[in-house]
PDB file of C-alpha atoms in Angstrom:
ATOM      1  CA  MET A1297      13.535 -16.783  -5.144  1.00 65.00           C
ATOM      2  CA  THR A1298      11.560 -13.528  -5.188  1.00 95.00           C
ATOM      3  CA  SER A1299       9.250 -12.234  -2.486  1.00 98.00           C
ATOM      4  CA  ILE A1300       6.756  -9.475  -1.767  1.00 98.00           C
ATOM      5  CA  ALA A1301       5.823  -8.050   1.623  1.00 98.00           C
ATOM      6  CA  ILE A1302       2.286  -6.684   1.779  1.00 98.00           C
ATOM      7  CA  ILE A1303       1.666  -4.361   4.710  1.00 98.00           C
ATOM      8  CA  GLY A1304      -1.967  -3.969   5.602  1.00 94.00           C
ATOM      9  CA  ALA A1305      -2.794  -7.333   4.038  1.00 93.00           C
ATOM     10  CA  GLY A1306      -6.504  -8.018   3.982  1.00 91.00           C
ATOM     11  CA  PRO A1307      -9.112 -10.027   2.083  1.00 89.00           C
ATOM     12  CA  GLN A1308      -9.518  -7.510  -0.735  1.00 90.00           C
ATOM     13  CA  MET A1309      -6.557  -5.550  -2.144  1.00 91.00           C
ATOM     14  CA  GLY A1310      -3.951  -7.416  -0.102  1.00 94.00           C
ATOM     15  CA  LEU A1311      -5.180 -10.805  -1.242  1.00 95.00           C
ATOM     16  CA  ALA A1312      -5.512  -9.649  -4.855  1.00 95.00           C
ATOM     17  CA  ILE A1313      -1.959  -8.267  -4.887  1.00 97.00           C
ATOM     18  CA  ALA A1314      -0.679 -11.462  -3.275  1.00 98.00           C
ATOM     19  CA  ARG A1315      -2.368 -13.571  -5.928  1.00 97.00           C
ATOM     20  CA  THR A1316      -1.061 -11.390  -8.756  1.00 97.00           C
ATOM     21  CA  PHE A1317       2.548 -11.592  -7.618  1.00 98.00           C
ATOM     22  CA  GLY A1318       2.233 -15.131  -6.310  1.00 98.00           C
ATOM     23  CA  ALA A1319       1.042 -16.316  -9.708  1.00 97.00           C
ATOM     24  CA  GLN A1320       4.355 -15.044 -11.056  1.00 97.00           C
ATOM     25  CA  GLY A1321       6.354 -17.140  -8.594  1.00 97.00           C
ATOM     26  CA  PHE A1322       6.670 -14.699  -5.699  1.00 98.00           C
ATOM     27  CA  ASP A1323       6.646 -15.841  -2.091  1.00 98.00           C
ATOM     28  CA  VAL A1324       4.315 -13.625  -0.061  1.00 98.00           C
ATOM     29  CA  ALA A1325       4.826 -12.107   3.395  1.00 98.00           C
ATOM     30  CA  LEU A1326       1.529 -10.877   4.846  1.00 98.00           C
ATOM     31  CA  ILE A1327       1.681  -8.201   7.535  1.00 98.00           C
ATOM     32  CA  SER A1328      -1.220  -6.773   9.537  1.00 95.00           C
ATOM     33  CA  ARG A1329      -2.417  -6.785  13.136  1.00 92.00           C
ATOM     34  CA  ASN A1330      -4.685  -9.830  13.204  1.00 92.00           C
ATOM     35  CA  ARG A1331      -2.956 -13.225  13.220  1.00 94.00           C
ATOM     36  CA  GLU A1332      -6.191 -15.164  12.698  1.00 94.00           C
ATOM     37  CA  LYS A1333      -7.130 -13.184   9.582  1.00 94.00           C
ATOM     38  CA  LEU A1334      -3.600 -13.497   8.221  1.00 96.00           C
ATOM     39  CA  ASP A1335      -3.645 -17.250   8.717  1.00 96.00           C
ATOM     40  CA  GLY A1336      -6.886 -17.368   6.730  1.00 97.00           C
ATOM     41  CA  LEU A1337      -5.228 -15.516   3.857  1.00 97.00           C
ATOM     42  CA  VAL A1338      -2.230 -17.850   3.992  1.00 98.00           C
ATOM     43  CA  GLY A1339      -4.630 -20.767   3.616  1.00 97.00           C
ATOM     44  CA  LYS A1340      -6.368 -19.210   0.622  1.00 97.00           C
ATOM     45  CA  LEU A1341      -3.045 -18.558  -1.078  1.00 98.00           C
ATOM     46  CA  ALA A1342      -1.834 -22.077  -0.337  1.00 98.00           C
ATOM     47  CA  ALA A1343      -4.949 -23.383  -2.092  1.00 98.00           C
ATOM     48  CA  ASP A1344      -3.793 -21.398  -5.137  1.00 97.00           C
ATOM     49  CA  GLY A1345      -0.334 -22.961  -4.936  1.00 97.00           C
ATOM     50  CA  ILE A1346       1.262 -19.782  -3.566  1.00 98.00           C
ATOM     51  CA  THR A1347       3.755 -19.867  -0.703  1.00 98.00           C
ATOM     52  CA  ALA A1348       2.832 -17.311   1.952  1.00 98.00           C
ATOM     53  CA  ALA A1349       3.457 -16.669   5.628  1.00 98.00           C
ATOM     54  CA  ALA A1350       1.932 -14.405   8.285  1.00 98.00           C
ATOM     55  CA  PHE A1351       3.930 -11.833  10.235  1.00 98.00           C
ATOM     56  CA  PRO A1352       1.559 -10.008  12.603  1.00 97.00           C
ATOM     57  CA  ALA A1353       2.434  -6.392  13.419  1.00 97.00           C
ATOM     58  CA  ASP A1354       0.679  -3.074  13.943  1.00 94.00           C
ATOM     59  CA  VAL A1355       1.989  -0.296  11.678  1.00 94.00           C
ATOM     60  CA  LEU A1356       1.665   2.076  14.633  1.00 94.00           C
ATOM     61  CA  ASP A1357       4.252  -0.009  16.507  1.00 96.00           C
ATOM     62  CA  ARG A1358       7.414   0.850  14.595  1.00 97.00           C
ATOM     63  CA  ASP A1359       9.629  -1.665  16.356  1.00 98.00           C
ATOM     64  CA  ALA A1360       7.137  -4.474  15.713  1.00 98.00           C
ATOM     65  CA  LEU A1361       6.763  -3.482  12.059  1.00 98.00           C
ATOM     66  CA  THR A1362      10.516  -3.415  11.580  1.00 98.00           C
ATOM     67  CA  GLN A1363      10.885  -6.821  13.234  1.00 98.00           C
ATOM     68  CA  ALA A1364       8.107  -8.320  11.111  1.00 98.00           C
ATOM     69  CA  LEU A1365       9.905  -7.243   7.952  1.00 98.00           C
ATOM     70  CA  LYS A1366      13.210  -8.581   9.251  1.00 98.00           C
ATOM     71  CA  ASP A1367      11.530 -11.910  10.030  1.00 98.00           C
ATOM     72  CA  ALA A1368       9.969 -11.985   6.561  1.00 98.00           C
ATOM     73  CA  ALA A1369      13.314 -11.271   4.927  1.00 98.00           C
ATOM     74  CA  ALA A1370      14.928 -14.065   6.933  1.00 98.00           C
ATOM     75  CA  ARG A1371      12.139 -16.476   5.999  1.00 97.00           C
ATOM     76  CA  PHE A1372      12.195 -15.731   2.271  1.00 98.00           C
ATOM     77  CA  GLY A1373      15.806 -14.728   1.714  1.00 97.00           C
ATOM     78  CA  GLY A1374      15.050 -11.026   1.346  1.00 97.00           C
ATOM     79  CA  ILE A1375      12.239  -8.713   0.323  1.00 98.00           C
ATOM     80  CA  ASP A1376      12.158  -7.797  -3.369  1.00 98.00           C
ATOM     81  CA  VAL A1377       8.890  -5.845  -3.362  1.00 98.00           C
ATOM     82  CA  LEU A1378       7.344  -3.811  -0.547  1.00 98.00           C
ATOM     83  CA  GLU A1379       3.679  -2.825  -0.870  1.00 98.00           C
ATOM     84  CA  TYR A1380       2.268  -0.493   1.782  1.00 98.00           C
ATOM     85  CA  SER A1381      -1.509  -0.100   1.989  1.00 92.00           C
ATOM     86  CA  PRO A1382      -2.908  -0.394   5.516  1.00 87.00           C
ATOM     87  CA  VAL A1383      -6.539   0.678   5.900  1.00 74.00           C
ATOM     88  CA  GLY A1384      -7.907   1.791   9.226  1.00 61.00           C
ATOM     89  CA  SER A1385      -9.500   5.228   8.996  1.00 49.00           C
ATOM     90  CA  PHE A1386     -13.203   4.529   8.614  1.00 49.00           C
ATOM     91  CA  GLY A1387     -14.756   3.666  11.953  1.00 57.00           C
ATOM     92  CA  VAL A1388     -11.484   4.284  13.795  1.00 65.00           C
ATOM     93  CA  ILE A1389     -11.140   8.065  13.751  1.00 74.00           C
ATOM     94  CA  LYS A1390     -13.464  10.994  13.161  1.00 84.00           C
ATOM     95  CA  LEU A1391     -13.452  12.145   9.551  1.00 88.00           C
ATOM     96  CA  THR A1392     -13.250  15.924   9.461  1.00 91.00           C
ATOM     97  CA  ALA A1393     -13.857  18.803   7.071  1.00 94.00           C
ATOM     98  CA  PRO A1394     -10.954  21.267   6.672  1.00 94.00           C
ATOM     99  CA  ALA A1395     -12.256  23.982   9.023  1.00 95.00           C
ATOM    100  CA  GLU A1396     -13.117  21.387  11.676  1.00 93.00           C
ATOM    101  CA  THR A1397      -9.763  19.639  11.540  1.00 93.00           C
ATOM    102  CA  GLU A1398      -7.572  19.808  14.618  1.00 93.00           C
ATOM    103  CA  PRO A1399      -4.001  18.518  14.892  1.00 93.00           C
ATOM    104  CA  SER A1400      -5.209  15.442  16.766  1.00 91.00           C
ATOM    105  CA  HIS A1401      -7.451  14.537  13.820  1.00 91.00           C
ATOM    106  CA  VAL A1402      -4.416  14.345  11.533  1.00 93.00           C
ATOM    107  CA  GLU A1403      -1.925  12.897  14.018  1.00 93.00           C
ATOM    108  CA  PHE A1404      -3.271   9.329  13.858  1.00 90.00           C
ATOM    109  CA  GLU A1405      -3.328   9.353  10.064  1.00 91.00           C
ATOM    110  CA  MET A1406       0.217  10.697   9.822  1.00 94.00           C
ATOM    111  CA  ASN A1407       1.425   7.884  12.065  1.00 94.00           C
ATOM    112  CA  PHE A1408      -0.646   5.329  10.190  1.00 92.00           C
ATOM    113  CA  GLN A1409       0.087   6.396   6.635  1.00 94.00           C
ATOM    114  CA  LEU A1410       3.334   8.382   6.406  1.00 96.00           C
ATOM    115  CA  TYR A1411       5.370   7.294   9.428  1.00 97.00           C
ATOM    116  CA  GLY A1412       4.478   3.631   8.989  1.00 96.00           C
ATOM    117  CA  ALA A1413       5.555   3.791   5.354  1.00 97.00           C
ATOM    118  CA  ILE A1414       8.842   5.431   6.275  1.00 98.00           C
ATOM    119  CA  THR A1415       9.481   2.818   8.951  1.00 98.00           C
ATOM    120  CA  ALA A1416       8.796  -0.032   6.535  1.00 98.00           C
ATOM    121  CA  THR A1417      11.017   1.506   3.892  1.00 98.00           C
ATOM    122  CA  GLN A1418      13.915   1.915   6.286  1.00 98.00           C
ATOM    123  CA  ALA A1419      13.626  -1.785   7.117  1.00 98.00           C
ATOM    124  CA  VAL A1420      13.986  -3.014   3.516  1.00 98.00           C
ATOM    125  CA  LEU A1421      15.765  -0.307   1.514  1.00 98.00           C
ATOM    126  CA  PRO A1422      19.350  -0.951   2.705  1.00 98.00           C
ATOM    127  CA  ALA A1423      19.256  -4.528   1.381  1.00 98.00           C
ATOM    128  CA  MET A1424      17.738  -3.316  -1.886  1.00 98.00           C
ATOM    129  CA  ARG A1425      20.572  -0.821  -2.246  1.00 98.00           C
ATOM    130  CA  GLU A1426      23.102  -3.605  -1.741  1.00 97.00           C
ATOM    131  CA  THR A1427      21.590  -5.689  -4.529  1.00 96.00           C
ATOM    132  CA  GLY A1428      20.750  -2.756  -6.781  1.00 97.00           C
ATOM    133  CA  ALA A1429      17.175  -3.936  -7.282  1.00 97.00           C
ATOM    134  CA  GLY A1430      13.769  -3.682  -5.653  1.00 98.00           C
ATOM    135  CA  THR A1431      10.311  -2.151  -5.807  1.00 98.00           C
ATOM    136  CA  LEU A1432       8.612   0.081  -3.237  1.00 98.00           C
ATOM    137  CA  LEU A1433       4.891   0.733  -3.748  1.00 98.00           C
ATOM    138  CA  TYR A1434       2.719   3.007  -1.608  1.00 98.00           C
ATOM    139  CA  THR A1435      -1.063   3.137  -1.868  1.00 95.00           C
ATOM    140  CA  THR A1436      -3.463   5.939  -0.927  1.00 94.00           C
ATOM    141  CA  GLY A1437      -6.918   7.019  -1.888  1.00 90.00           C
ATOM    142  CA  ALA A1438      -7.044   9.568  -4.668  1.00 89.00           C
ATOM    143  CA  GLY A1439      -7.857  12.274  -2.138  1.00 89.00           C
ATOM    144  CA  SER A1440      -4.083  12.629  -1.907  1.00 93.00           C
ATOM    145  CA  ILE A1441      -4.276  14.048  -5.449  1.00 94.00           C
ATOM    146  CA  TRP A1442      -7.806  15.477  -5.663  1.00 92.00           C
ATOM    147  CA  PRO A1443      -8.816  16.447  -2.113  1.00 91.00           C
ATOM    148  CA  ASP A1444     -12.290  15.654  -0.790  1.00 90.00           C
ATOM    149  CA  PRO A1445     -13.287  18.093   1.995  1.00 92.00           C
ATOM    150  CA  ARG A1446     -15.382  15.380   3.652  1.00 91.00           C
ATOM    151  CA  VAL A1447     -12.193  13.549   4.639  1.00 90.00           C
ATOM    152  CA  ALA A1448      -9.737  16.409   4.931  1.00 94.00           C
ATOM    153  CA  ASN A1449      -7.710  14.928   7.774  1.00 93.00           C
ATOM    154  CA  VAL A1450      -7.199  11.635   5.930  1.00 92.00           C
ATOM    155  CA  ASN A1451      -6.370  13.467   2.698  1.00 94.00           C
ATOM    156  CA  ALA A1452      -3.715  15.567   4.435  1.00 95.00           C
ATOM    157  CA  ALA A1453      -1.754  12.512   5.571  1.00 95.00           C
ATOM    158  CA  ALA A1454      -2.297  10.717   2.273  1.00 95.00           C
ATOM    159  CA  ALA A1455      -0.951  13.718   0.392  1.00 97.00           C
ATOM    160  CA  ALA A1456       2.108  13.721   2.634  1.00 97.00           C
ATOM    161  CA  LEU A1457       2.738  10.045   1.843  1.00 97.00           C
ATOM    162  CA  ARG A1458       2.258  10.656  -1.884  1.00 97.00           C
ATOM    163  CA  ASN A1459       4.706  13.573  -1.827  1.00 98.00           C
ATOM    164  CA  TRP A1460       7.290  11.549   0.089  1.00 98.00           C
ATOM    165  CA  ALA A1461       6.927   8.509  -2.197  1.00 98.00           C
ATOM    166  CA  MET A1462       7.325  10.580  -5.341  1.00 97.00           C
ATOM    167  CA  ASN A1463      10.380  12.298  -3.903  1.00 98.00           C
ATOM    168  CA  LEU A1464      11.793   8.870  -3.067  1.00 98.00           C
ATOM    169  CA  HIS A1465      11.246   7.873  -6.698  1.00 98.00           C
ATOM    170  CA  LYS A1466      13.394  10.815  -7.771  1.00 98.00           C
ATOM    171  CA  GLU A1467      16.099  10.054  -5.219  1.00 98.00           C
ATOM    172  CA  LEU A1468      16.352   6.406  -6.290  1.00 98.00           C
ATOM    173  CA  GLU A1469      16.539   7.118 -10.013  1.00 97.00           C
ATOM    174  CA  GLY A1470      19.363   5.115 -11.560  1.00 96.00           C
ATOM    175  CA  THR A1471      19.766   2.753  -8.596  1.00 98.00           C
ATOM    176  CA  GLY A1472      17.654  -0.093  -9.984  1.00 97.00           C
ATOM    177  CA  ILE A1473      15.049   0.476  -7.278  1.00 98.00           C
ATOM    178  CA  GLN A1474      11.558   1.610  -8.228  1.00 98.00           C
ATOM    179  CA  ALA A1475       9.491   3.699  -5.815  1.00 98.00           C
ATOM    180  CA  ALA A1476       5.999   4.732  -6.817  1.00 98.00           C
ATOM    181  CA  HIS A1477       2.619   5.857  -5.568  1.00 98.00           C
ATOM    182  CA  VAL A1478      -0.677   4.175  -6.465  1.00 96.00           C
ATOM    183  CA  GLY A1479      -3.722   6.430  -6.157  1.00 94.00           C
ATOM    184  CA  ILE A1480      -7.089   4.673  -6.039  1.00 91.00           C
ATOM    185  CA  ASP A1481     -10.005   6.900  -7.026  1.00 84.00           C
ATOM    186  CA  SER A1482     -12.711   4.488  -5.930  1.00 68.00           C
ATOM    187  CA  SER A1483     -13.925   2.542  -2.955  1.00 63.00           C
ATOM    188  CA  ILE A1484     -12.884  -1.094  -2.911  1.00 65.00           C
ATOM    189  CA  GLY A1485     -15.525  -3.781  -2.848  1.00 49.00           C
ATOM    190  CA  VAL A1486     -18.322  -1.571  -1.511  1.00 50.00           C
ATOM    191  CA  SER A1487     -18.825   2.191  -1.553  1.00 51.00           C
ATOM    192  CA  VAL A1488     -18.058   3.851   1.797  1.00 55.00           C
ATOM    193  CA  ILE A1489     -18.282   7.523   0.756  1.00 53.00           C
ATOM    194  CA  PRO A1490     -21.433   8.758  -1.011  1.00 53.00           C
ATOM    195  CA  GLY A1491     -20.739   9.430  -4.675  1.00 56.00           C
ATOM    196  CA  VAL A1492     -17.517   7.404  -4.744  1.00 54.00           C
ATOM    197  CA  GLU A1493     -17.957   4.311  -6.890  1.00 61.00           C
ATOM    198  CA  ALA A1494     -16.673   0.902  -5.821  1.00 67.00           C
ATOM    199  CA  ALA A1495     -14.228  -1.184  -7.837  1.00 78.00           C
ATOM    200  CA  LYS A1496     -13.209  -4.802  -7.579  1.00 85.00           C
ATOM    201  CA  PRO A1497      -9.639  -5.426  -6.385  1.00 86.00           C
ATOM    202  CA  GLU A1498      -8.976  -7.422  -9.548  1.00 88.00           C
ATOM    203  CA  GLN A1499      -9.595  -4.262 -11.585  1.00 89.00           C
ATOM    204  CA  ILE A1500      -6.923  -2.360  -9.656  1.00 91.00           C
ATOM    205  CA  VAL A1501      -4.071  -4.816  -9.131  1.00 93.00           C
ATOM    206  CA  PRO A1502      -2.655  -4.637 -12.691  1.00 94.00           C
ATOM    207  CA  LEU A1503      -1.253  -1.212 -11.761  1.00 95.00           C
ATOM    208  CA  TYR A1504       1.015  -2.795  -9.158  1.00 96.00           C
ATOM    209  CA  TRP A1505       2.402  -5.390 -11.544  1.00 97.00           C
ATOM    210  CA  ASP A1506       2.905  -2.710 -14.236  1.00 96.00           C
ATOM    211  CA  LEU A1507       4.943  -0.553 -11.846  1.00 97.00           C
ATOM    212  CA  HIS A1508       7.097  -3.514 -10.874  1.00 98.00           C
ATOM    213  CA  THR A1509       7.703  -4.575 -14.474  1.00 97.00           C
ATOM    214  CA  ALA A1510       6.875  -2.410 -17.490  1.00 95.00           C
ATOM    215  CA  LYS A1511       6.505   1.059 -15.930  1.00 97.00           C
ATOM    216  CA  ARG A1512       9.502   1.382 -13.669  1.00 97.00           C
ATOM    217  CA  ASP A1513      10.126   4.954 -14.793  1.00 96.00           C
ATOM    218  CA  GLU A1514       6.713   6.050 -13.540  1.00 97.00           C
ATOM    219  CA  ALA A1515       6.435   7.732 -10.141  1.00 97.00           C
ATOM    220  CA  GLU A1516       2.673   7.295  -9.989  1.00 97.00           C
ATOM    221  CA  LEU A1517      -0.266   5.431 -11.480  1.00 95.00           C
ATOM    222  CA  VAL A1518      -3.882   6.330 -10.701  1.00 93.00           C
ATOM    223  CA  PHE A1519      -6.867   4.021 -10.904  1.00 92.00           C
ATOM    224  CA  ARG A1520     -10.164   5.630 -11.962  1.00 79.00           C
ATOM    225  CA  LEU A1521     -13.485   4.288 -13.198  1.00 64.00           C
ATOM    226  CA  ASP A1522     -15.288   5.732 -16.187  1.00 53.00           C
ATOM    227  CA  ALA A1523     -18.988   6.640 -16.210  1.00 45.00           C
ATOM    228  CA  GLU A1524     -19.916   3.023 -16.960  1.00 42.00           C
ATOM    229  CA  GLY A1525     -17.838   1.581 -14.143  1.00 48.00           C
ATOM    230  CA  PHE A1526     -14.908   0.397 -16.227  1.00 44.00           C
ATOM    231  CA  PRO A1527     -11.242   1.281 -15.538  1.00 49.00           C
ATOM    232  CA  ARG A1528     -10.159   4.317 -17.529  1.00 52.00           C
ATOM    233  CA  ALA A1529      -7.450   3.795 -20.122  1.00 41.00           C
TER     234      ALA A1529
END
């Protein structure tokens, strides 16, 4: 049996990723803070014939995140794919321009994006090394690649996660374990930054399946829309 753990699972990208992998026979472990919302996602997946379970944890609580992943591995006999994409910046912290950014403006994002990803990886990577197989996927906005000064503090942490993930890809070369970064150059569902177009989750999720299957040598895939709102080739 194969399984995927989705950290930051929500009703848009998390649900779309769960459905994509679940349709291929994966069991799905859903991890985020809100038990009620997770239970709702479990119900939606069950209606699609996909086995899923909720494991509530806050990515800022490293012990809780580690335990959630251990519980998920025990439930499903291991974690074959880890996908890390929690979203919590907008409405939670002040978004700052570069010259206005103070250390405190970046501290939350570093804990949320980079340190949470490292914690999650440490929880699942040893078992992947033992089996010689696994996939580790880390999602950020494309500001990690092409910075947007309107969200400089978020971009700084996202760039750190991207750098770390791509270095991990290099380190794991030849082990049978794929590590890769997914950059999303769009809003998801609705536009939240002026001038940044919105994409549907279903347009983006093929990148995750490609990295797990056909593009395991790639350290990064980037989703972008063309001028007409279609994914770029």
